[in-house]
Amino acid sequence: MSIQSAVLFGLTEPAVDACTLTAGRFWATSAALLGLGGTILGGLALARAARKTARVASASGLVALTVGVLNLATADGGPGTGNGVVGGVAAVGLGLLALLLGGRALTR
């Protein structure tokens, strides 16, 4: 049985197009951007010793980390399936970095 006939008979799911914005990709990308913003704010808070900026960086890092983990936990497949796996991994990494930078700036 060829791949085309398997897709026609519904035996496999066709891969989602790379440019399609699914709900999983939307939430993962949003969380990754939030984590990126938190990382930038955490770096600024470390450089300038701003407590309010450090709190915002820590909070955005925690939200990005939580959304990224939830997205990865609910993903049905791997990268390229439209579940936002790559964005979820980026959100976890950036959220953790923002949380660490914000926490470090708060303890100084």
C-alpha positions as a printed NumPy array, in Angstrom:
array([[ 0.   ,  0.   ,  0.   ],
       [ 1.415,  3.372, -0.973],
       [ 1.43 ,  6.469,  1.195],
       [-1.117,  8.186, -1.038],
       [-3.638,  5.387, -0.773],
       [-3.093,  5.2  ,  3.002],
       [-3.931,  8.904,  3.292],
       [-6.997,  8.463,  1.069],
       [-8.338,  5.66 ,  3.215],
       [-7.707,  7.603,  6.417],
       [-5.078,  5.234,  7.773],
       [-2.55 ,  8.012,  8.382],
       [-2.779, 11.718,  8.999],
       [-1.257, 13.962,  6.361],
       [ 1.356, 16.352,  7.688],
       [ 0.276, 19.933,  8.228],
       [ 1.723, 22.509,  5.86 ],
       [ 4.638, 24.47 ,  7.289],
       [ 2.807, 27.802,  6.922],
       [-0.435, 26.687,  8.57 ],
       [-1.034, 28.371, 11.92 ],
       [-2.731, 25.784, 14.103],
       [-3.909, 26.384, 17.663],
       [-0.941, 24.484, 19.074],
       [ 1.5  , 26.511, 17.02 ],
       [-0.201, 29.758, 18.023],
       [ 0.015, 29.074, 21.762],
       [ 3.558, 27.735, 21.543],
       [ 4.754, 30.712, 19.51 ],
       [ 3.026, 33.15 , 21.862],
       [ 4.651, 31.499, 24.869],
       [ 8.057, 31.508, 23.163],
       [ 7.748, 35.226, 22.387],
       [ 6.719, 35.886, 25.984],
       [ 9.755, 33.922, 27.15 ],
       [11.985, 35.893, 24.796],
       [10.64 , 39.163, 26.171],
       [11.169, 37.913, 29.715],
       [14.727, 36.9  , 28.894],
       [15.464, 40.357, 27.513],
       [13.898, 42.008, 30.563],
       [15.824, 39.686, 32.879],
       [19.082, 40.671, 31.219],
       [18.2  , 44.34 , 31.539],
       [17.268, 43.849, 35.188],
       [20.643, 42.239, 35.841],
       [22.471, 45.078, 34.105],
       [20.565, 47.903, 35.787],
       [19.46 , 46.349, 39.101],
       [15.765, 47.129, 38.55 ],
       [13.547, 45.093, 40.895],
       [10.258, 45.81 , 39.097],
       [11.734, 44.68 , 35.768],
       [13.095, 41.561, 37.468],
       [ 9.632, 40.717, 38.812],
       [ 8.079, 41.127, 35.352],
       [10.83 , 38.954, 33.831],
       [10.272, 36.231, 36.43 ],
       [ 6.502, 36.3  , 35.97 ],
       [ 6.687, 36.159, 32.173],
       [ 9.249, 33.361, 32.401],
       [ 6.975, 31.351, 34.678],
       [ 3.997, 31.797, 32.344],
       [ 6.056, 30.899, 29.26 ],
       [ 7.485, 27.84 , 30.997],
       [ 4.038, 26.661, 32.118],
       [ 2.394, 27.146, 28.714],
       [ 5.335, 25.458, 26.969],
       [ 5.164, 22.413, 29.248],
       [ 1.389, 22.159, 28.846],
       [ 1.734, 22.42 , 25.078],
       [ 4.337, 19.649, 25.009],
       [ 2.233, 17.469, 27.306],
       [-0.806, 17.709, 25.039],
       [ 1.036, 17.367, 21.703],
       [ 0.049, 14.273, 19.748],
       [ 3.096, 14.047, 17.516],
       [ 6.555, 15.348, 16.889],
       [ 7.862, 18.331, 14.971],
       [ 5.984, 19.074, 11.76 ],
       [ 2.626, 17.734, 12.922],
       [ 1.141, 21.165, 13.667],
       [ 1.061, 20.664, 17.442],
       [ 3.612, 23.375, 18.213],
       [ 6.294, 21.041, 19.527],
       [ 9.197, 23.19 , 18.347],
       [ 7.628, 26.347, 19.767],
       [ 6.882, 24.515, 23.004],
       [10.512, 23.524, 23.401],
       [11.566, 27.116, 22.684],
       [ 9.026, 28.388, 25.23 ],
       [10.339, 26.017, 27.891],
       [13.948, 27.025, 27.279],
       [13.323, 30.758, 27.076],
       [10.882, 30.7  , 29.98 ],
       [13.387, 28.896, 32.176],
       [16.112, 31.357, 31.195],
       [13.842, 34.336, 31.926],
       [12.881, 32.838, 35.278],
       [16.523, 32.303, 36.201],
       [17.641, 35.765, 35.086],
       [14.74 , 37.458, 36.864],
       [15.364, 35.464, 40.031],
       [19.076, 36.255, 39.929],
       [18.319, 39.959, 39.521],
       [15.932, 39.829, 42.489],
       [18.508, 38.239, 44.781],
       [21.194, 40.836, 44.071]])
